[in-house]
Amino acid sequence: MSERTPLIGQGHSNGASNHHRTGSLAKIRAVLTAEGEPSYLQSFRWILFGSWWNVLLVFVPLSMVAHHLDWDAALRFSFSFFAIMPLAKLLGEATDQLSIELGETLGALLNASFGNAVEIIVGIAALLQGQLRIVQTSMLGSILSNILLVLGCAFFAGGLTHHEGNFEATGAQAASSLMTLTGITLILPAAYHAAYSLPPGGNPPAPDDGTKHGLLLISRGTSIILLVLYIAYLNFQLRTHPDLFRRRLHPGEQEEEEEQEDKEMNLPAAAVALLAITLVTSFCADYLVASIEEFAQRYEIPEAFIGLILLPIVANAAEHFTAVWMAMKGKMEITMGIAIGSSIQISAFVIPLLVIIGWIVGKDLTLYFANFETITMFVSILLVNMLIQDGKSNYMEGLMLIGLYLVIGLAFWAS
């Protein structure tokens, strides 16, 4: 009997192992077959035909044809410009559908990662083509678009439907403080450059500029630090202090029930859609960036204006609509999360990430912006900080933010 005991135990072990393997395979099969969930046909039909906004998808093949047949620069730029708008919305919808399945924490992390996917794709496309000025102006423009135009329109629209909007001031201040820090990190390279060598016009350093080595060292080191701080901020917001980012109820006020988002796609379909849309967006972004220089020269439009104003409007179109709609419904926490949160993603995650990618591929992207751009960003952050410190908003504050954005746009058009 004693000799048979190990054999019996081994048999049980194999049986348990086989049972575990069978159970895992059954779970994988259940996910792939989408049991009890929307079918693949329903999922892809919803993502493609679920919104009138998707009519603009016709510009996707047009942009590809225009690029490969070398049509006029205006057509190539315009087709790619309008193609990215619905793709940005579809990226957000696919991400939201994945978030429903993955849960609150993983979903929030996924939204944080893909929330600015269009900006990352456009930035990488411009970086690989050596368009460093387009990278810088488009990133700066995304920040200004979110904190001035998106937040300003949301405050204005919310102020027209409600006498006053309320949001949790502590969480907003924590977010704006990190945004202020990232603004300071852009001032330091400019100050370093001004202290040693300032070329005519205050443009970024030429390859033979004596400060370039120092700027690269500062920028790359700062980028690593900012990425660490961004990861810490996500942990702070999602795990350790999430209560700071939820509105506190006043005495006698009842908590509103959270609207559950409808599940329109199964998990594999949402993942496939996300990858496919990202791939198509990368091609359209590449076509867009390739047409900017010729388009700007032929029609005498400043490249800085294209990067700072036009490109961010495309990338933030879907977010813009959502932020305004949430403000009109009185859900200012969501509005702040979209506008301020997206700006933090750009300044503390996307820009440092692009600097690191440039380092890897041999493109000398730095955190040194022209003096005018640096001042523009800092005064914008200053105004936003002053307006949100009381945890309240109204339509007049929205008009102030929109007004500053228009003045900045006018200044860059004149450049």
CSV table of C-alpha atoms in Angstrom, one decimal:
chain,number,residue,atom,x,y,z
A,1,MET,CA,0.0,0.0,0.0
A,2,SER,CA,2.8,2.4,0.9
A,3,GLU,CA,4.3,1.9,-2.6
A,4,ARG,CA,1.1,2.8,-4.3
A,5,THR,CA,0.4,5.9,-2.3
A,6,PRO,CA,2.6,8.3,-4.3
A,7,LEU,CA,1.1,6.9,-7.5
A,8,ILE,CA,-2.4,7.7,-6.3
A,9,GLY,CA,-1.3,11.2,-5.2
A,10,GLN,CA,0.3,11.8,-8.5
A,11,GLY,CA,-2.8,10.8,-10.3
A,12,HIS,CA,-4.9,13.3,-8.2
A,13,SER,CA,-2.3,16.0,-9.0
A,14,ASN,CA,-2.6,15.3,-12.7
A,15,GLY,CA,-6.3,15.3,-12.5
A,16,ALA,CA,-6.3,18.6,-10.6
A,17,SER,CA,-3.9,20.1,-13.1
A,18,ASN,CA,-6.0,18.9,-16.1
A,19,HIS,CA,-9.1,20.2,-14.4
A,20,HIS,CA,-7.4,23.6,-13.9
A,21,ARG,CA,-6.2,23.6,-17.5
A,22,THR,CA,-9.7,22.7,-18.7
A,23,GLY,CA,-11.2,25.5,-16.6
A,24,SER,CA,-8.8,28.0,-18.0
A,25,LEU,CA,-9.5,26.9,-21.6
A,26,ALA,CA,-13.2,27.2,-20.9
A,27,LYS,CA,-12.8,30.7,-19.6
A,28,ILE,CA,-10.7,31.7,-22.7
A,29,ARG,CA,-13.3,30.1,-25.0
A,30,ALA,CA,-16.1,31.9,-23.2
A,31,VAL,CA,-14.4,35.3,-23.7
A,32,LEU,CA,-13.6,34.6,-27.4
A,33,THR,CA,-17.1,33.4,-28.2
A,34,ALA,CA,-18.6,36.4,-26.3
A,35,GLU,CA,-21.1,34.3,-24.4
A,36,GLY,CA,-23.9,36.4,-23.0
A,37,GLU,CA,-22.4,39.6,-24.5
A,38,PRO,CA,-23.0,41.5,-27.7
A,39,SER,CA,-22.0,39.5,-30.7
A,40,TYR,CA,-19.0,40.4,-32.9
A,41,LEU,CA,-21.4,41.6,-35.6
A,42,GLN,CA,-23.3,43.8,-33.1
A,43,SER,CA,-20.1,45.1,-31.7
A,44,PHE,CA,-18.5,46.2,-35.0
A,45,ARG,CA,-21.8,47.5,-36.3
A,46,TRP,CA,-22.2,49.7,-33.2
A,47,ILE,CA,-18.6,51.1,-33.4
A,48,LEU,CA,-19.0,51.9,-37.1
A,49,PHE,CA,-22.6,53.1,-37.3
A,50,GLY,CA,-23.4,54.1,-33.7
A,51,SER,CA,-23.0,57.9,-34.3
A,52,TRP,CA,-23.6,60.4,-37.1
A,53,TRP,CA,-20.1,61.6,-36.3
A,54,ASN,CA,-18.8,58.5,-38.2
A,55,VAL,CA,-19.9,60.0,-41.5
A,56,LEU,CA,-16.5,61.7,-41.4
A,57,LEU,CA,-14.9,58.4,-41.8
A,58,VAL,CA,-15.2,58.8,-45.5
A,59,PHE,CA,-12.2,61.1,-45.2
A,60,VAL,CA,-10.0,58.2,-44.1
A,61,PRO,CA,-9.8,56.6,-47.6
A,62,LEU,CA,-9.8,60.0,-49.2
A,63,SER,CA,-6.7,61.0,-47.2
A,64,MET,CA,-4.9,57.8,-48.2
A,65,VAL,CA,-5.7,58.3,-51.9
A,66,ALA,CA,-4.8,62.0,-51.8
A,67,HIS,CA,-1.4,61.2,-50.2
A,68,HIS,CA,-0.4,58.4,-52.6
A,69,LEU,CA,-1.6,60.3,-55.7
A,70,ASP,CA,0.2,63.4,-54.4
A,71,TRP,CA,-2.8,65.7,-54.7
A,72,ASP,CA,-2.6,69.4,-53.8
A,73,ALA,CA,-1.3,70.1,-50.2
A,74,ALA,CA,-4.6,71.7,-49.2
A,75,LEU,CA,-6.5,68.5,-50.1
A,76,ARG,CA,-4.0,66.2,-48.4
A,77,PHE,CA,-4.0,68.3,-45.2
A,78,SER,CA,-7.8,68.8,-45.1
A,79,PHE,CA,-8.7,65.1,-45.8
A,80,SER,CA,-6.2,63.9,-43.1
A,81,PHE,CA,-7.4,66.7,-40.8
A,82,PHE,CA,-11.1,65.6,-41.0
A,83,ALA,CA,-10.2,61.9,-41.0
A,84,ILE,CA,-8.6,62.1,-37.6
A,85,MET,CA,-11.7,63.7,-35.9
A,86,PRO,CA,-14.0,60.6,-36.0
A,87,LEU,CA,-11.0,58.3,-35.4
A,88,ALA,CA,-10.3,60.2,-32.1
A,89,LYS,CA,-13.9,59.7,-31.1
A,90,LEU,CA,-13.8,56.0,-32.0
A,91,LEU,CA,-10.6,55.6,-29.9
A,92,GLY,CA,-12.4,57.0,-26.9
A,93,GLU,CA,-15.5,54.7,-27.4
A,94,ALA,CA,-13.4,51.6,-27.8
A,95,THR,CA,-11.5,52.5,-24.7
A,96,ASP,CA,-14.7,53.1,-22.7
A,97,GLN,CA,-16.1,49.7,-23.8
A,98,LEU,CA,-12.9,48.0,-22.6
A,99,SER,CA,-13.1,49.9,-19.3
A,100,ILE,CA,-16.5,48.5,-18.6
A,101,GLU,CA,-15.2,45.0,-18.7
A,102,LEU,CA,-11.8,45.6,-17.0
A,103,GLY,CA,-13.2,47.4,-13.9
A,104,GLU,CA,-12.8,50.8,-12.4
A,105,THR,CA,-9.0,50.8,-11.6
A,106,LEU,CA,-7.8,49.1,-14.8
A,107,GLY,CA,-10.4,51.0,-16.8
A,108,ALA,CA,-9.2,54.4,-15.4
A,109,LEU,CA,-5.6,53.4,-16.2
A,110,LEU,CA,-6.6,52.4,-19.7
A,111,ASN,CA,-8.4,55.7,-20.2
A,112,ALA,CA,-5.4,57.6,-18.9
A,113,SER,CA,-3.2,55.7,-21.3
A,114,PHE,CA,-5.4,56.1,-24.4
A,115,GLY,CA,-7.0,59.4,-23.5
A,116,ASN,CA,-4.5,61.3,-25.6
A,117,ALA,CA,-3.7,58.5,-28.1
A,118,VAL,CA,-4.2,60.9,-31.1
A,119,GLU,CA,-1.7,63.4,-29.6
A,120,ILE,CA,0.8,60.6,-29.0
A,121,ILE,CA,0.4,59.2,-32.6
A,122,VAL,CA,0.6,62.7,-34.2
A,123,GLY,CA,3.6,63.5,-32.0
A,124,ILE,CA,5.5,60.3,-32.9
A,125,ALA,CA,4.7,60.7,-36.6
A,126,ALA,CA,6.1,64.3,-36.5
A,127,LEU,CA,9.1,63.1,-34.4
A,128,LEU,CA,10.1,60.4,-36.8
A,129,GLN,CA,9.8,62.8,-39.7
A,130,GLY,CA,12.1,65.2,-37.9
A,131,GLN,CA,9.4,67.9,-37.5
A,132,LEU,CA,10.5,68.8,-34.0
A,133,ARG,CA,8.7,72.2,-34.0
A,134,ILE,CA,5.4,70.5,-35.0
A,135,VAL,CA,5.9,68.1,-32.1
A,136,GLN,CA,6.4,71.0,-29.6
A,137,THR,CA,3.7,73.3,-30.9
A,138,SER,CA,1.1,70.5,-31.1
A,139,MET,CA,1.9,69.3,-27.6
A,140,LEU,CA,1.7,72.9,-26.2
A,141,GLY,CA,-1.5,73.5,-28.2
A,142,SER,CA,-3.1,70.4,-26.7
A,143,ILE,CA,-2.4,71.7,-23.2
A,144,LEU,CA,-3.8,75.2,-24.0
A,145,SER,CA,-6.7,73.7,-25.9
A,146,ASN,CA,-7.8,71.7,-22.9
A,147,ILE,CA,-7.2,74.2,-20.1
A,148,LEU,CA,-8.5,77.3,-22.0
A,149,LEU,CA,-10.8,76.3,-24.8
A,150,VAL,CA,-12.4,73.0,-23.5
A,151,LEU,CA,-12.6,74.1,-19.9
A,152,GLY,CA,-13.7,77.6,-20.9
A,153,CYS,CA,-16.5,76.3,-23.2
A,154,ALA,CA,-17.6,73.9,-20.4
A,155,PHE,CA,-17.7,76.7,-17.8
A,156,PHE,CA,-19.6,78.9,-20.2
A,157,ALA,CA,-22.1,76.3,-21.2
A,158,GLY,CA,-22.5,75.1,-17.6
A,159,GLY,CA,-23.0,78.6,-16.4
A,160,LEU,CA,-25.8,79.2,-18.9
A,161,THR,CA,-27.8,76.2,-17.6
A,162,HIS,CA,-26.8,76.5,-13.9
A,163,HIS,CA,-26.2,79.6,-11.9
A,164,GLU,CA,-23.0,78.2,-10.5
A,165,GLY,CA,-21.1,75.0,-11.1
A,166,ASN,CA,-19.4,73.1,-8.1
A,167,PHE,CA,-16.5,70.7,-8.0
A,168,GLU,CA,-14.2,69.4,-5.4
A,169,ALA,CA,-11.6,72.1,-5.0
A,170,THR,CA,-9.0,70.0,-3.2
A,171,GLY,CA,-8.7,67.5,-6.1
A,172,ALA,CA,-8.7,70.2,-8.7
A,173,GLN,CA,-5.9,72.0,-6.8
A,174,ALA,CA,-3.9,68.8,-6.6
A,175,ALA,CA,-4.2,68.4,-10.3
A,176,SER,CA,-3.4,72.0,-11.2
A,177,SER,CA,-0.4,72.0,-8.8
A,178,LEU,CA,1.1,69.1,-10.9
A,179,MET,CA,0.3,71.0,-14.0
A,180,THR,CA,2.0,74.1,-12.6
A,181,LEU,CA,5.1,71.9,-11.8
A,182,THR,CA,5.2,70.7,-15.5
A,183,GLY,CA,4.9,74.4,-16.6
A,184,ILE,CA,7.9,75.2,-14.4
A,185,THR,CA,9.9,72.4,-16.0
A,186,LEU,CA,9.4,74.1,-19.3
A,187,ILE,CA,10.6,77.4,-18.0
A,188,LEU,CA,13.9,76.0,-16.6
A,189,PRO,CA,15.3,74.9,-20.0
A,190,ALA,CA,14.4,78.3,-21.4
A,191,ALA,CA,16.0,80.1,-18.5
A,192,TYR,CA,19.1,77.9,-18.9
A,193,HIS,CA,19.3,78.6,-22.6
A,194,ALA,CA,18.8,82.4,-22.1
A,195,ALA,CA,21.6,82.5,-19.5
A,196,TYR,CA,24.2,81.1,-21.8
A,197,SER,CA,23.2,81.6,-25.5
A,198,LEU,CA,20.1,83.1,-27.1
A,199,PRO,CA,20.0,82.9,-30.9
A,200,PRO,CA,18.1,85.6,-32.9
A,201,GLY,CA,14.3,85.3,-32.6
A,202,GLY,CA,14.5,83.1,-29.5
A,203,ASN,CA,14.1,79.9,-31.6
A,204,PRO,CA,15.1,76.5,-30.4
A,205,PRO,CA,18.9,75.8,-30.4
A,206,ALA,CA,20.6,75.0,-33.7
A,207,PRO,CA,22.7,71.8,-33.9
A,208,ASP,CA,25.9,73.8,-33.2
A,209,ASP,CA,24.5,75.7,-30.3
A,210,GLY,CA,26.8,75.5,-27.3
A,211,THR,CA,23.8,74.9,-24.9
A,212,LYS,CA,22.4,71.9,-26.8
A,213,HIS,CA,24.2,69.3,-24.8
A,214,GLY,CA,23.1,70.8,-21.5
A,215,LEU,CA,19.5,71.1,-22.8
A,216,LEU,CA,19.4,67.5,-23.8
A,217,LEU,CA,20.7,66.4,-20.4
A,218,ILE,CA,18.2,68.6,-18.6
A,219,SER,CA,15.3,67.5,-20.8
A,220,ARG,CA,16.0,63.8,-20.7
A,221,GLY,CA,16.6,63.8,-16.9
A,222,THR,CA,13.5,65.9,-16.3
A,223,SER,CA,11.4,63.7,-18.6
A,224,ILE,CA,12.3,60.6,-16.5
A,225,ILE,CA,11.4,62.5,-13.3
A,226,LEU,CA,8.0,63.7,-14.8
A,227,LEU,CA,7.1,60.1,-15.8
A,228,VAL,CA,7.7,58.9,-12.3
A,229,LEU,CA,5.6,61.7,-10.9
A,230,TYR,CA,2.8,61.0,-13.3
A,231,ILE,CA,2.7,57.3,-12.2
A,232,ALA,CA,2.7,58.5,-8.6
A,233,TYR,CA,-0.2,60.9,-9.5
A,234,LEU,CA,-2.2,58.1,-11.0
A,235,ASN,CA,-1.7,56.0,-7.9
A,236,PHE,CA,-2.7,59.0,-5.8
A,237,GLN,CA,-5.8,59.7,-7.8
A,238,LEU,CA,-7.0,56.1,-8.4
A,239,ARG,CA,-5.9,54.2,-5.2
A,240,THR,CA,-4.8,56.2,-2.2
A,241,HIS,CA,-6.8,59.4,-2.4
A,242,PRO,CA,-9.7,58.9,-4.8
A,243,ASP,CA,-12.1,60.7,-2.3
A,244,LEU,CA,-10.3,64.0,-3.1
A,245,PHE,CA,-11.6,63.8,-6.7
A,246,ARG,CA,-15.2,63.2,-5.8
A,247,ARG,CA,-17.6,66.0,-4.9
A,248,ARG,CA,-18.6,66.1,-1.2
A,249,LEU,CA,-22.2,66.3,-0.4
A,250,HIS,CA,-23.7,69.3,1.4
A,251,PRO,CA,-25.9,68.6,4.4
A,252,GLY,CA,-29.3,67.3,3.3
A,253,GLU,CA,-28.1,66.7,-0.3
A,254,GLN,CA,-28.6,63.2,-1.6
A,255,GLU,CA,-26.0,61.4,-3.7
A,256,GLU,CA,-27.0,60.9,-7.3
A,257,GLU,CA,-27.0,57.4,-8.7
A,258,GLU,CA,-24.2,56.9,-11.2
A,259,GLU,CA,-25.4,56.2,-14.7
A,260,GLN,CA,-24.2,52.8,-15.8
A,261,GLU,CA,-22.7,52.8,-19.2
A,262,ASP,CA,-24.3,50.4,-21.6
A,263,LYS,CA,-22.2,47.5,-22.8
A,264,GLU,CA,-22.3,47.7,-26.6
A,265,MET,CA,-19.2,45.6,-27.5
A,266,ASN,CA,-17.7,42.3,-26.2
A,267,LEU,CA,-14.2,42.3,-24.9
A,268,PRO,CA,-12.3,40.8,-27.9
A,269,ALA,CA,-14.1,43.0,-30.4
A,270,ALA,CA,-13.3,46.1,-28.3
A,271,ALA,CA,-9.7,45.2,-28.2
A,272,VAL,CA,-9.5,44.4,-31.9
A,273,ALA,CA,-11.3,47.7,-32.7
A,274,LEU,CA,-8.9,49.7,-30.4
A,275,LEU,CA,-5.8,48.2,-32.2
A,276,ALA,CA,-7.3,48.7,-35.7
A,277,ILE,CA,-8.4,52.3,-35.0
A,278,THR,CA,-4.9,53.1,-33.6
A,279,LEU,CA,-3.3,51.7,-36.7
A,280,VAL,CA,-5.5,53.6,-39.1
A,281,THR,CA,-5.0,56.8,-37.0
A,282,SER,CA,-1.2,56.4,-37.2
A,283,PHE,CA,-1.4,56.4,-41.0
A,284,CYS,CA,-3.7,59.4,-41.2
A,285,ALA,CA,-1.5,61.3,-38.7
A,286,ASP,CA,1.6,60.5,-40.8
A,287,TYR,CA,-0.2,61.9,-43.9
A,288,LEU,CA,-1.3,65.0,-42.0
A,289,VAL,CA,2.2,65.8,-40.7
A,290,ALA,CA,3.8,65.2,-44.1
A,291,SER,CA,1.5,67.8,-45.7
A,292,ILE,CA,1.9,70.5,-43.1
A,293,GLU,CA,5.1,72.1,-44.3
A,294,GLU,CA,4.0,72.4,-47.9
A,295,PHE,CA,0.5,73.5,-46.9
A,296,ALA,CA,1.8,76.2,-44.6
A,297,GLN,CA,4.2,77.6,-47.3
A,298,ARG,CA,1.8,77.5,-50.2
A,299,TYR,CA,-1.0,79.2,-48.3
A,300,GLU,CA,1.1,81.4,-46.0
A,301,ILE,CA,-0.2,80.0,-42.8
A,302,PRO,CA,2.2,80.0,-39.9
A,303,GLU,CA,3.3,76.5,-38.9
A,304,ALA,CA,3.1,77.5,-35.3
A,305,PHE,CA,-0.6,78.3,-35.7
A,306,ILE,CA,-1.3,74.9,-37.4
A,307,GLY,CA,0.5,73.1,-34.6
A,308,LEU,CA,-0.8,75.2,-31.7
A,309,ILE,CA,-4.5,75.7,-32.8
A,310,LEU,CA,-5.6,73.5,-35.7
A,311,LEU,CA,-4.1,70.1,-34.7
A,312,PRO,CA,-5.3,70.2,-31.0
A,313,ILE,CA,-8.8,71.1,-32.1
A,314,VAL,CA,-8.9,67.9,-34.2
A,315,ALA,CA,-7.5,65.7,-31.4
A,316,ASN,CA,-9.7,67.2,-28.7
A,317,ALA,CA,-13.0,67.4,-30.7
A,318,ALA,CA,-14.6,64.4,-29.0
A,319,GLU,CA,-13.3,65.4,-25.5
A,320,HIS,CA,-14.5,69.0,-26.1
A,321,PHE,CA,-18.1,67.8,-26.7
A,322,THR,CA,-18.1,65.5,-23.7
A,323,ALA,CA,-16.8,68.1,-21.3
A,324,VAL,CA,-19.4,70.7,-22.4
A,325,TRP,CA,-22.2,68.1,-22.2
A,326,MET,CA,-21.2,67.0,-18.7
A,327,ALA,CA,-21.0,70.6,-17.5
A,328,MET,CA,-24.5,71.3,-18.8
A,329,LYS,CA,-25.7,68.3,-16.8
A,330,GLY,CA,-23.9,69.8,-13.7
A,331,LYS,CA,-21.3,67.0,-13.5
A,332,MET,CA,-18.3,69.3,-13.1
A,333,GLU,CA,-16.0,66.6,-11.6
A,334,ILE,CA,-16.1,64.8,-14.9
A,335,THR,CA,-15.5,68.0,-16.8
A,336,MET,CA,-12.5,68.8,-14.7
A,337,GLY,CA,-11.2,65.3,-15.1
A,338,ILE,CA,-11.4,65.6,-18.9
A,339,ALA,CA,-9.9,69.1,-19.2
A,340,ILE,CA,-7.4,69.3,-16.4
A,341,GLY,CA,-6.6,65.5,-16.4
A,342,SER,CA,-6.0,65.5,-20.1
A,343,SER,CA,-3.6,68.5,-19.8
A,344,ILE,CA,-1.7,66.6,-17.1
A,345,GLN,CA,-1.4,63.6,-19.3
A,346,ILE,CA,0.1,65.7,-22.1
A,347,SER,CA,2.5,67.7,-19.9
A,348,ALA,CA,3.6,65.0,-17.5
A,349,PHE,CA,3.3,61.9,-19.7
A,350,VAL,CA,3.1,62.5,-23.4
A,351,ILE,CA,5.8,65.2,-23.8
A,352,PRO,CA,8.3,63.4,-21.5
A,353,LEU,CA,7.5,60.1,-23.4
A,354,LEU,CA,8.2,61.8,-26.8
A,355,VAL,CA,11.5,63.2,-25.4
A,356,ILE,CA,12.5,59.6,-24.4
A,357,ILE,CA,11.4,58.2,-27.7
A,358,GLY,CA,13.4,60.9,-29.5
A,359,TRP,CA,16.4,60.0,-27.4
A,360,ILE,CA,16.0,56.3,-28.5
A,361,VAL,CA,15.6,57.0,-32.2
A,362,GLY,CA,18.3,59.7,-32.4
A,363,LYS,CA,16.0,62.8,-32.6
A,364,ASP,CA,17.1,65.6,-30.3
A,365,LEU,CA,13.8,66.7,-28.9
A,366,THR,CA,14.1,68.9,-25.8
A,367,LEU,CA,11.8,70.6,-23.3
A,368,TYR,CA,13.2,74.0,-24.5
A,369,PHE,CA,10.4,76.0,-26.1
A,370,ALA,CA,10.6,79.5,-27.6
A,371,ASN,CA,10.3,82.2,-25.0
A,372,PHE,CA,6.9,83.4,-26.2
A,373,GLU,CA,5.5,79.8,-26.0
A,374,THR,CA,6.9,79.3,-22.5
A,375,ILE,CA,5.3,82.6,-21.3
A,376,THR,CA,2.1,81.7,-23.0
A,377,MET,CA,1.8,78.4,-21.2
A,378,PHE,CA,2.7,79.7,-17.8
A,379,VAL,CA,0.2,82.6,-17.8
A,380,SER,CA,-2.5,80.2,-19.0
A,381,ILE,CA,-1.8,77.8,-16.1
A,382,LEU,CA,-1.7,80.8,-13.8
A,383,LEU,CA,-5.2,82.0,-14.9
A,384,VAL,CA,-6.7,78.5,-14.6
A,385,ASN,CA,-5.3,78.1,-11.0
A,386,MET,CA,-6.8,81.4,-10.0
A,387,LEU,CA,-10.2,80.5,-11.4
A,388,ILE,CA,-10.5,77.0,-9.9
A,389,GLN,CA,-9.2,77.6,-6.4
A,390,ASP,CA,-12.7,78.2,-5.0
A,391,GLY,CA,-14.2,75.0,-6.4
A,392,LYS,CA,-16.9,77.0,-8.3
A,393,SER,CA,-17.4,78.1,-11.9
A,394,ASN,CA,-19.7,80.4,-13.8
A,395,TYR,CA,-20.2,81.6,-17.4
A,396,MET,CA,-18.0,84.7,-16.9
A,397,GLU,CA,-15.0,82.5,-15.9
A,398,GLY,CA,-15.6,80.5,-19.0
A,399,LEU,CA,-15.5,83.7,-21.2
A,400,MET,CA,-12.2,84.7,-19.6
A,401,LEU,CA,-10.6,81.4,-20.5
A,402,ILE,CA,-12.0,81.5,-24.1
A,403,GLY,CA,-10.9,85.1,-24.4
A,404,LEU,CA,-7.3,84.3,-23.5
A,405,TYR,CA,-7.3,81.4,-25.9
A,406,LEU,CA,-8.5,83.6,-28.8
A,407,VAL,CA,-5.8,86.2,-27.9
A,408,ILE,CA,-3.1,83.5,-28.0
A,409,GLY,CA,-4.4,82.2,-31.3
A,410,LEU,CA,-4.3,85.7,-32.8
A,411,ALA,CA,-0.8,86.2,-31.5
A,412,PHE,CA,0.4,82.9,-33.1
A,413,TRP,CA,-1.4,83.8,-36.4
A,414,ALA,CA,0.5,87.1,-36.4
A,415,SER,CA,3.8,85.2,-35.9
